[in-house]
mmCIF file of C-alpha atoms in Angstrom:
data_model
loop_
_atom_site.group_PDB
_atom_site.id
_atom_site.type_symbol
_atom_site.label_atom_id
_atom_site.label_comp_id
_atom_site.label_asym_id
_atom_site.label_seq_id
_atom_site.Cartn_x
_atom_site.Cartn_y
_atom_site.Cartn_z
ATOM 1 C CA UNK A 1 0.000 0.000 0.000
ATOM 2 C CA UNK A 2 1.385 3.417 -0.973
ATOM 3 C CA UNK A 3 1.505 6.292 1.489
ATOM 4 C CA UNK A 4 -0.266 9.532 0.545
ATOM 5 C CA UNK A 5 1.021 12.505 2.526
ATOM 6 C CA UNK A 6 -1.530 15.094 3.606
ATOM 7 C CA UNK A 7 -1.452 17.361 6.643
ATOM 8 C CA UNK A 8 -4.785 16.878 8.413
ATOM 9 C CA UNK A 9 -5.445 20.192 10.108
ATOM 10 C CA UNK A 10 -8.556 21.177 12.048
ATOM 11 C CA UNK A 11 -9.314 23.836 9.437
ATOM 12 C CA UNK A 12 -9.163 21.311 6.582
ATOM 13 C CA UNK A 13 -11.277 18.740 8.369
ATOM 14 C CA UNK A 14 -13.932 21.306 9.322
ATOM 15 C CA UNK A 15 -13.928 22.599 5.753
ATOM 16 C CA UNK A 16 -14.715 19.126 4.370
ATOM 17 C CA UNK A 17 -17.545 18.736 6.873
ATOM 18 C CA UNK A 18 -18.960 22.139 5.878
ATOM 19 C CA UNK A 19 -18.700 21.394 2.153
ATOM 20 C CA UNK A 20 -20.380 17.982 2.464
ATOM 21 C CA UNK A 21 -23.115 19.321 4.734
ATOM 22 C CA UNK A 22 -23.926 22.180 2.369
ATOM 23 C CA UNK A 23 -24.031 19.753 -0.575
ATOM 24 C CA UNK A 24 -26.512 17.535 1.255
ATOM 25 C CA UNK A 25 -28.714 20.449 2.316
ATOM 26 C CA UNK A 26 -28.672 21.868 -1.224
ATOM 27 C CA UNK A 27 -29.886 18.568 -2.650
ATOM 28 C CA UNK A 28 -32.684 18.394 -0.093
ATOM 29 C CA UNK A 29 -34.013 21.949 -0.443
ATOM 30 C CA UNK A 30 -33.122 22.173 -4.187
ATOM 31 C CA UNK A 31 -31.327 25.489 -3.987
ATOM 32 C CA UNK A 32 -27.605 26.115 -3.568
ATOM 33 C CA UNK A 33 -26.230 26.497 -0.082
ATOM 34 C CA UNK A 34 -22.431 26.697 0.019
ATOM 35 C CA UNK A 35 -20.348 26.529 3.168
ATOM 36 C CA UNK A 36 -16.581 26.288 3.226
ATOM 37 C CA UNK A 37 -14.380 25.947 0.161
ATOM 38 C CA UNK A 38 -13.497 23.136 -2.249
ATOM 39 C CA UNK A 39 -11.416 20.372 -0.599
ATOM 40 C CA UNK A 40 -10.106 19.455 -4.056
ATOM 41 C CA UNK A 41 -8.684 21.859 -6.636
ATOM 42 C CA UNK A 42 -7.966 21.199 -10.300
ATOM 43 C CA UNK A 43 -5.205 23.585 -11.332
ATOM 44 C CA UNK A 44 -4.021 23.662 -14.939
ATOM 45 C CA UNK A 45 -0.275 24.384 -15.262
ATOM 46 C CA UNK A 46 -0.607 24.701 -19.038
ATOM 47 C CA UNK A 47 -2.872 23.699 -21.907
ATOM 48 C CA UNK A 48 0.104 23.101 -24.217
ATOM 49 C CA UNK A 49 0.772 19.496 -25.237
ATOM 50 C CA UNK A 50 3.287 17.684 -27.437
ATOM 51 C CA UNK A 51 0.722 15.176 -28.754
ATOM 52 C CA UNK A 52 -2.311 15.567 -31.025
ATOM 53 C CA UNK A 53 -4.872 13.155 -29.623
ATOM 54 C CA UNK A 54 -7.920 13.519 -31.903
ATOM 55 C CA UNK A 55 -10.572 13.542 -29.166
ATOM 56 C CA UNK A 56 -8.711 15.765 -26.731
ATOM 57 C CA UNK A 57 -10.557 19.041 -26.023
ATOM 58 C CA UNK A 58 -7.214 20.790 -26.387
ATOM 59 C CA UNK A 59 -7.253 19.802 -30.058
ATOM 60 C CA UNK A 60 -10.934 19.887 -31.015
ATOM 61 C CA UNK A 61 -12.045 22.585 -28.567
ATOM 62 C CA UNK A 62 -12.216 26.368 -28.754
ATOM 63 C CA UNK A 63 -9.224 26.840 -26.439
ATOM 64 C CA UNK A 64 -6.867 25.390 -29.087
ATOM 65 C CA UNK A 65 -5.708 28.869 -30.107
ATOM 66 C CA UNK A 66 -5.445 30.156 -26.537
ATOM 67 C CA UNK A 67 -2.292 28.461 -25.261
ATOM 68 C CA UNK A 68 -0.214 29.525 -22.313
ATOM 69 C CA UNK A 69 1.437 28.753 -18.984
ATOM 70 C CA UNK A 70 0.426 29.447 -15.405
ATOM 71 C CA UNK A 71 2.934 31.823 -13.854
ATOM 72 C CA UNK A 72 4.557 30.828 -10.578
ATOM 73 C CA UNK A 73 3.517 34.149 -9.056
ATOM 74 C CA UNK A 74 -0.163 33.588 -9.859
ATOM 75 C CA UNK A 75 0.029 29.978 -8.732
ATOM 76 C CA UNK A 76 1.532 30.858 -5.366
ATOM 77 C CA UNK A 77 -1.063 33.581 -4.811
ATOM 78 C CA UNK A 78 -3.829 31.044 -5.497
ATOM 79 C CA UNK A 79 -2.348 28.456 -3.126
ATOM 80 C CA UNK A 80 -1.841 31.082 -0.438
ATOM 81 C CA UNK A 81 -5.550 31.893 -0.764
ATOM 82 C CA UNK A 82 -6.999 28.356 -0.716
ATOM 83 C CA UNK A 83 -4.187 26.205 0.683
ATOM 84 C CA UNK A 84 -5.449 26.086 4.270
ATOM 85 C CA UNK A 85 -8.690 24.448 3.107
ATOM 86 C CA UNK A 86 -7.540 22.154 0.300
ATOM 87 C CA UNK A 87 -6.641 18.489 0.807
ATOM 88 C CA UNK A 88 -5.708 17.678 -2.761
ATOM 89 C CA UNK A 89 -4.519 19.427 -5.925
ATOM 90 C CA UNK A 90 -4.998 17.734 -9.287
ATOM 91 C CA UNK A 91 -2.511 19.227 -11.740
ATOM 92 C CA UNK A 92 -4.406 18.791 -14.970
ATOM 93 C CA UNK A 93 -7.238 19.851 -17.223
ATOM 94 C CA UNK A 94 -5.831 20.245 -20.683
ATOM 95 C CA UNK A 95 -2.158 20.068 -21.646
ATOM 96 C CA UNK A 96 0.924 18.184 -20.436
ATOM 97 C CA UNK A 97 2.088 19.522 -17.044
ATOM 98 C CA UNK A 98 5.728 18.470 -17.462
ATOM 99 C CA UNK A 99 6.089 20.875 -20.390
ATOM 100 C CA UNK A 100 5.873 23.643 -17.800
ATOM 101 C CA UNK A 101 9.444 24.335 -16.651
ATOM 102 C CA UNK A 102 8.296 25.213 -13.129
ATOM 103 C CA UNK A 103 5.848 22.359 -12.694
ATOM 104 C CA UNK A 104 7.822 20.488 -10.032
ATOM 105 C CA UNK A 105 8.288 23.781 -8.177
ATOM 106 C CA UNK A 106 4.483 23.971 -8.077
ATOM 107 C CA UNK A 107 4.375 20.477 -6.606
ATOM 108 C CA UNK A 108 6.968 21.408 -3.973
ATOM 109 C CA UNK A 109 5.000 24.500 -2.996
ATOM 110 C CA UNK A 110 1.839 22.430 -2.530
ATOM 111 C CA UNK A 111 3.736 19.906 -0.418
ATOM 112 C CA UNK A 112 5.127 22.711 1.763
ATOM 113 C CA UNK A 113 1.477 23.533 2.528
ATOM 114 C CA UNK A 114 0.727 19.900 3.400
ATOM 115 C CA UNK A 115 -1.467 19.306 0.325
ATOM 116 C CA UNK A 116 -1.654 16.025 -1.587
ATOM 117 C CA UNK A 117 -0.335 16.543 -5.136
ATOM 118 C CA UNK A 118 -1.528 14.451 -8.094
ATOM 119 C CA UNK A 119 -0.588 14.812 -11.762
ATOM 120 C CA UNK A 120 -1.338 13.134 -15.068
ATOM 121 C CA UNK A 121 1.237 12.775 -17.830
ATOM 122 C CA UNK A 122 1.743 11.294 -21.269
ATOM 123 C CA UNK A 123 5.175 10.152 -20.065
ATOM 124 C CA UNK A 124 7.406 11.925 -22.574
ATOM 125 C CA UNK A 125 9.360 14.087 -20.174
ATOM 126 C CA UNK A 126 11.009 11.427 -18.015
ATOM 127 C CA UNK A 127 13.914 11.190 -20.415
ATOM 128 C CA UNK A 128 16.706 10.248 -18.024
ATOM 129 C CA UNK A 129 17.354 9.095 -14.477
ATOM 130 C CA UNK A 130 17.792 12.650 -13.206
ATOM 131 C CA UNK A 131 14.329 13.684 -14.377
ATOM 132 C CA UNK A 132 12.845 10.567 -12.777
ATOM 133 C CA UNK A 133 14.560 11.308 -9.471
ATOM 134 C CA UNK A 134 13.466 14.952 -9.594
ATOM 135 C CA UNK A 135 9.829 13.803 -9.718
ATOM 136 C CA UNK A 136 10.295 11.601 -6.677
ATOM 137 C CA UNK A 137 12.203 14.264 -4.737
ATOM 138 C CA UNK A 138 9.524 16.878 -5.487
ATOM 139 C CA UNK A 139 7.135 15.043 -3.167
ATOM 140 C CA UNK A 140 4.524 14.269 -5.856
ATOM 141 C CA UNK A 141 2.063 11.820 -4.285
ATOM 142 C CA UNK A 142 0.527 10.231 -7.371
ATOM 143 C CA UNK A 143 1.343 10.190 -11.075
ATOM 144 C CA UNK A 144 -1.068 8.905 -13.701
ATOM 145 C CA UNK A 145 0.567 7.620 -16.895
ATOM 146 C CA UNK A 146 -1.619 7.718 -20.013
ATOM 147 C CA UNK A 147 -0.816 4.730 -22.219
ATOM 148 C CA UNK A 148 -3.637 3.614 -24.492
ATOM 149 C CA UNK A 149 -1.894 0.700 -26.169
ATOM 150 C CA UNK A 150 0.671 -2.023 -25.557
ATOM 151 C CA UNK A 151 2.565 -1.573 -28.827
ATOM 152 C CA UNK A 152 3.402 1.246 -31.227
ATOM 153 C CA UNK A 153 0.687 0.441 -33.778
ATOM 154 C CA UNK A 154 -2.103 0.478 -31.223
ATOM 155 C CA UNK A 155 -0.717 3.348 -29.150
ATOM 156 C CA UNK A 156 -0.318 5.842 -31.993
ATOM 157 C CA UNK A 157 -3.870 5.375 -33.285
ATOM 158 C CA UNK A 158 -5.016 7.722 -30.543
ATOM 159 C CA UNK A 159 -1.781 9.227 -29.207
ATOM 160 C CA UNK A 160 -1.030 10.823 -32.560
ATOM 161 C CA UNK A 161 2.625 11.755 -32.911
ATOM 162 C CA UNK A 162 3.530 9.485 -30.017
ATOM 163 C CA UNK A 163 6.362 7.023 -29.520
ATOM 164 C CA UNK A 164 5.398 4.006 -27.459
ATOM 165 C CA UNK A 165 8.942 2.979 -26.556
ATOM 166 C CA UNK A 166 9.773 6.468 -25.304
ATOM 167 C CA UNK A 167 6.784 6.427 -22.956
ATOM 168 C CA UNK A 168 7.591 2.905 -21.821
ATOM 169 C CA UNK A 169 11.152 4.054 -21.110
ATOM 170 C CA UNK A 170 9.860 6.912 -18.941
ATOM 171 C CA UNK A 171 7.636 4.534 -17.005
ATOM 172 C CA UNK A 172 10.560 2.160 -16.455
ATOM 173 C CA UNK A 173 12.873 4.965 -15.277
ATOM 174 C CA UNK A 174 10.373 6.275 -12.746
ATOM 175 C CA UNK A 175 9.651 2.808 -11.388
ATOM 176 C CA UNK A 176 13.359 2.008 -11.044
ATOM 177 C CA UNK A 177 14.127 5.399 -9.470
ATOM 178 C CA UNK A 178 11.422 4.846 -6.871
ATOM 179 C CA UNK A 179 13.070 1.550 -5.902
ATOM 180 C CA UNK A 180 16.543 3.064 -5.995
ATOM 181 C CA UNK A 181 15.560 5.966 -3.733
ATOM 182 C CA UNK A 182 13.485 3.679 -1.492
ATOM 183 C CA UNK A 183 10.466 5.922 -1.968
ATOM 184 C CA UNK A 184 6.852 4.911 -1.582
ATOM 185 C CA UNK A 185 5.741 7.822 -3.765
ATOM 186 C CA UNK A 186 4.587 8.769 -6.231
ATOM 187 C CA UNK A 187 1.919 6.128 -6.482
ATOM 188 C CA UNK A 188 2.034 5.144 -10.164
ATOM 189 C CA UNK A 189 -1.269 4.612 -11.958
ATOM 190 C CA UNK A 190 -1.365 3.365 -15.531
ATOM 191 C CA UNK A 191 -4.366 4.810 -17.356
ATOM 192 C CA UNK A 192 -5.772 3.017 -20.381
ATOM 193 C CA UNK A 193 -8.623 4.475 -22.445
ATOM 194 C CA UNK A 194 -10.588 1.570 -23.890
ATOM 195 C CA UNK A 195 -11.248 1.903 -27.640
ATOM 196 C CA UNK A 196 -12.422 -0.678 -30.131
ATOM 197 C CA UNK A 197 -8.863 -1.056 -31.476
ATOM 198 C CA UNK A 198 -7.232 -1.800 -28.093
ATOM 199 C CA UNK A 199 -9.870 -3.519 -25.953
ATOM 200 C CA UNK A 200 -8.243 -6.917 -26.576
ATOM 201 C CA UNK A 201 -4.956 -5.717 -25.043
ATOM 202 C CA UNK A 202 -6.024 -5.466 -21.402
ATOM 203 C CA UNK A 203 -4.443 -8.794 -20.385
ATOM 204 C CA UNK A 204 -1.155 -7.676 -21.932
ATOM 205 C CA UNK A 205 -1.492 -4.321 -20.145
ATOM 206 C CA UNK A 206 -1.818 -6.095 -16.780
ATOM 207 C CA UNK A 207 1.343 -8.105 -17.489
ATOM 208 C CA UNK A 208 3.175 -4.903 -18.408
ATOM 209 C CA UNK A 209 1.980 -3.159 -15.253
ATOM 210 C CA UNK A 210 3.233 -6.002 -13.061
ATOM 211 C CA UNK A 211 6.604 -5.968 -14.812
ATOM 212 C CA UNK A 212 7.130 -2.306 -13.950
ATOM 213 C CA UNK A 213 5.700 -2.541 -10.415
ATOM 214 C CA UNK A 214 2.773 -0.266 -11.183
ATOM 215 C CA UNK A 215 0.449 0.295 -8.233
ATOM 216 C CA UNK A 216 -2.843 0.340 -10.073
ATOM 217 C CA UNK A 217 -4.599 0.425 -13.425
ATOM 218 C CA UNK A 218 -7.366 2.752 -14.532
ATOM 219 C CA UNK A 219 -9.515 1.479 -17.397
ATOM 220 C CA UNK A 220 -11.425 4.474 -18.717
ATOM 221 C CA UNK A 221 -14.371 4.757 -21.056
ATOM 222 C CA UNK A 222 -13.636 6.845 -24.134
ATOM 223 C CA UNK A 223 -15.066 10.367 -24.189
ATOM 224 C CA UNK A 224 -16.588 11.334 -27.543
ATOM 225 C CA UNK A 225 -17.075 15.038 -28.282
ATOM 226 C CA UNK A 226 -17.772 14.877 -32.032
ATOM 227 C CA UNK A 227 -20.338 12.479 -33.483
ATOM 228 C CA UNK A 228 -18.126 11.437 -36.411
ATOM 229 C CA UNK A 229 -15.490 10.089 -34.008
ATOM 230 C CA UNK A 230 -17.788 7.423 -32.611
ATOM 231 C CA UNK A 231 -17.474 5.084 -35.601
ATOM 232 C CA UNK A 232 -13.683 5.309 -35.608
ATOM 233 C CA UNK A 233 -13.028 4.754 -31.920
ATOM 234 C CA UNK A 234 -16.028 2.902 -30.439
ATOM 235 C CA UNK A 235 -17.540 -0.412 -31.405
ATOM 236 C CA UNK A 236 -21.293 -0.896 -31.546
ATOM 237 C CA UNK A 237 -21.586 -2.243 -27.987
ATOM 238 C CA UNK A 238 -19.566 0.626 -26.529
ATOM 239 C CA UNK A 239 -21.574 3.206 -28.414
ATOM 240 C CA UNK A 240 -24.943 1.775 -27.401
ATOM 241 C CA UNK A 241 -23.861 1.558 -23.755
ATOM 242 C CA UNK A 242 -22.456 5.072 -23.509
ATOM 243 C CA UNK A 243 -23.889 7.539 -26.011
ATOM 244 C CA UNK A 244 -26.774 8.616 -28.167
ATOM 245 C CA UNK A 245 -26.585 10.940 -31.150
ATOM 246 C CA UNK A 246 -29.468 13.244 -32.046
ATOM 247 C CA UNK A 247 -29.155 15.914 -34.732
ATOM 248 C CA UNK A 248 -25.408 15.261 -34.790
ATOM 249 C CA UNK A 249 -25.213 16.133 -31.077
ATOM 250 C CA UNK A 250 -23.580 13.759 -28.570
ATOM 251 C CA UNK A 251 -25.118 13.055 -25.151
ATOM 252 C CA UNK A 252 -24.908 10.294 -22.549
ATOM 253 C CA UNK A 253 -27.396 7.422 -22.657
ATOM 254 C CA UNK A 254 -27.769 7.467 -18.886
ATOM 255 C CA UNK A 255 -30.333 9.776 -17.360
ATOM 256 C CA UNK A 256 -28.328 12.184 -15.237
ATOM 257 C CA UNK A 257 -29.648 13.283 -11.823
ATOM 258 C CA UNK A 258 -30.152 16.989 -11.142
ATOM 259 C CA UNK A 259 -27.179 17.195 -8.837
ATOM 260 C CA UNK A 260 -23.397 17.442 -9.110
ATOM 261 C CA UNK A 261 -20.944 16.900 -6.267
ATOM 262 C CA UNK A 262 -18.160 18.669 -8.162
ATOM 263 C CA UNK A 263 -19.808 22.069 -7.825
ATOM 264 C CA UNK A 264 -19.488 21.835 -4.044
ATOM 265 C CA UNK A 265 -16.302 19.778 -3.648
ATOM 266 C CA UNK A 266 -14.064 20.583 -6.631
ATOM 267 C CA UNK A 267 -12.709 23.913 -7.835
ATOM 268 C CA UNK A 268 -11.160 24.458 -11.277
ATOM 269 C CA UNK A 269 -8.725 27.195 -12.286
ATOM 270 C CA UNK A 270 -7.166 27.268 -15.754
ATOM 271 C CA UNK A 271 -3.670 28.529 -16.496
ATOM 272 C CA UNK A 272 -4.971 31.984 -17.442
ATOM 273 C CA UNK A 273 -6.990 32.453 -14.243
ATOM 274 C CA UNK A 274 -10.410 31.564 -15.628
ATOM 275 C CA UNK A 275 -12.616 29.855 -13.045
ATOM 276 C CA UNK A 276 -14.991 27.315 -14.609
ATOM 277 C CA UNK A 277 -17.458 24.763 -13.171
ATOM 278 C CA UNK A 278 -15.460 21.624 -13.935
ATOM 279 C CA UNK A 279 -13.136 19.913 -16.399
ATOM 280 C CA UNK A 280 -16.101 19.231 -18.707
ATOM 281 C CA UNK A 281 -16.270 22.934 -19.529
ATOM 282 C CA UNK A 282 -13.640 22.350 -22.180
ATOM 283 C CA UNK A 283 -14.370 25.548 -24.118
ATOM 284 C CA UNK A 284 -14.734 27.980 -21.198
ATOM 285 C CA UNK A 285 -18.442 28.416 -21.865
ATOM 286 C CA UNK A 286 -19.213 29.188 -18.222
ATOM 287 C CA UNK A 287 -16.474 31.424 -16.836
ATOM 288 C CA UNK A 288 -17.389 32.683 -13.362
ATOM 289 C CA UNK A 289 -14.432 35.066 -13.073
ATOM 290 C CA UNK A 290 -10.814 35.546 -14.087
ATOM 291 C CA UNK A 291 -8.975 35.761 -10.787
ATOM 292 C CA UNK A 292 -5.672 36.846 -12.324
ATOM 293 C CA UNK A 293 -6.927 39.765 -14.422
ATOM 294 C CA UNK A 294 -9.559 40.915 -11.919
ATOM 295 C CA UNK A 295 -7.455 40.553 -8.787
ATOM 296 C CA UNK A 296 -10.425 38.938 -7.003
ATOM 297 C CA UNK A 297 -9.419 36.052 -4.756
ATOM 298 C CA UNK A 298 -10.686 32.582 -5.554
ATOM 299 C CA UNK A 299 -12.296 32.281 -2.124
ATOM 300 C CA UNK A 300 -14.507 35.243 -3.079
ATOM 301 C CA UNK A 301 -15.424 33.741 -6.451
ATOM 302 C CA UNK A 302 -16.444 30.375 -4.926
ATOM 303 C CA UNK A 303 -19.778 31.827 -3.799
ATOM 304 C CA UNK A 304 -20.283 34.640 -6.308
ATOM 305 C CA UNK A 305 -23.567 35.092 -8.171
ATOM 306 C CA UNK A 306 -22.437 33.420 -11.395
ATOM 307 C CA UNK A 307 -21.283 30.318 -9.524
ATOM 308 C CA UNK A 308 -24.466 30.166 -7.452
ATOM 309 C CA UNK A 309 -26.672 30.649 -10.513
ATOM 310 C CA UNK A 310 -24.948 27.720 -12.222
ATOM 311 C CA UNK A 311 -25.366 25.514 -9.156
ATOM 312 C CA UNK A 312 -29.060 26.463 -9.068
ATOM 313 C CA UNK A 313 -29.467 25.548 -12.739
ATOM 314 C CA UNK A 314 -27.984 22.083 -12.100
ATOM 315 C CA UNK A 315 -30.294 21.477 -9.149
ATOM 316 C CA UNK A 316 -33.287 22.523 -11.265
ATOM 317 C CA UNK A 317 -32.499 20.955 -14.651
ATOM 318 C CA UNK A 318 -28.950 19.821 -15.208
ATOM 319 C CA UNK A 319 -29.477 19.026 -18.876
ATOM 320 C CA UNK A 320 -30.145 22.661 -19.739
ATOM 321 C CA UNK A 321 -26.369 23.191 -19.524
ATOM 322 C CA UNK A 322 -24.499 22.018 -22.619
ATOM 323 C CA UNK A 323 -21.460 20.820 -20.696
ATOM 324 C CA UNK A 324 -23.575 18.510 -18.527
ATOM 325 C CA UNK A 325 -24.955 16.450 -21.404
ATOM 326 C CA UNK A 326 -21.704 14.544 -21.931
ATOM 327 C CA UNK A 327 -20.731 14.406 -18.271
ATOM 328 C CA UNK A 328 -19.934 11.268 -16.278
ATOM 329 C CA UNK A 329 -20.758 12.671 -12.826
ATOM 330 C CA UNK A 330 -23.589 10.632 -11.338
ATOM 331 C CA UNK A 331 -23.829 7.968 -14.072
ATOM 332 C CA UNK A 332 -24.726 4.483 -12.751
ATOM 333 C CA UNK A 333 -21.600 2.800 -14.127
ATOM 334 C CA UNK A 334 -18.210 4.305 -13.195
ATOM 335 C CA UNK A 335 -16.397 6.274 -15.876
ATOM 336 C CA UNK A 336 -13.141 4.586 -14.878
ATOM 337 C CA UNK A 337 -12.616 1.170 -13.329
ATOM 338 C CA UNK A 338 -9.687 1.211 -10.921
ATOM 339 C CA UNK A 339 -7.767 -2.036 -10.438
ATOM 340 C CA UNK A 340 -5.189 -2.273 -7.650
ATOM 341 C CA UNK A 341 -2.329 -4.450 -8.812
ATOM 342 C CA UNK A 342 -1.897 -6.105 -5.415
ATOM 343 C CA UNK A 343 -5.475 -7.408 -5.838
ATOM 344 C CA UNK A 344 -4.324 -9.292 -8.952
ATOM 345 C CA UNK A 345 -1.171 -10.814 -7.493
#
């Protein structure tokens, strides 16, 4: 079992209790009551990426032409504002975090505040033993490796422009460095998006994960944003189980409840300071504020009118919001199936 390092302060514990209580009350009375602040923050270091995955919002979305990097100054100001309340920071949204030259400094700053730090990577920037050791020494608690194939032919069908052996080499270096430095962190999770062209490779993936001492696997359902992509990446059974297409518009088959935990428990800040409801707002359709250009602190935005109006709309009729129609929050079947490797040994 891997050790996740979080500083459990009275303020953080009380904040979680407040957030959960206000979520429950909101669902009962059907209007938004918000106490405390988000225990989990998604912070986007950058939306720049070295790959061209065809279904990634960073490629097909409206933010494609709006690339940039979160400055260390803005990041530190944000953490200083919310850090006493936050248990966990997820360093992702769009983009590859390790492209950001100061990314590991961001991790170190979070760890100085006693916050759990989690990141997701395509694995290209662990090019030598030094880079692998730098990740471990930064204090990063968990690293998710995206690898949607067990060979070059399968891998590059979705990870366009990718090199399977380079990613495999990065995974091997990090695993070996963790053993060499006698570190229990980061927990390494191998993430595999299941498409029709790779769904027969899961047994091989498990063997690979055991070889490199991976802690757990995440088998994710593919997210389709454009109707034409469904035929290329999903087989008939996958499509019928997950999606329906009406007037060339994609939506989930499952009936979604008029509730969303993320709006009470998760905050999202993009690299440019835009505050949005969640990671499903891929095109910044619902920006509640820009905390970097306005100078308004995130803790003030968390309960502002725009945020509260959006929460109210979800409690009333979630499907009226475009971004909710392809969302996985609240669906009966989990979006990702997590498999702990020690359960398979």
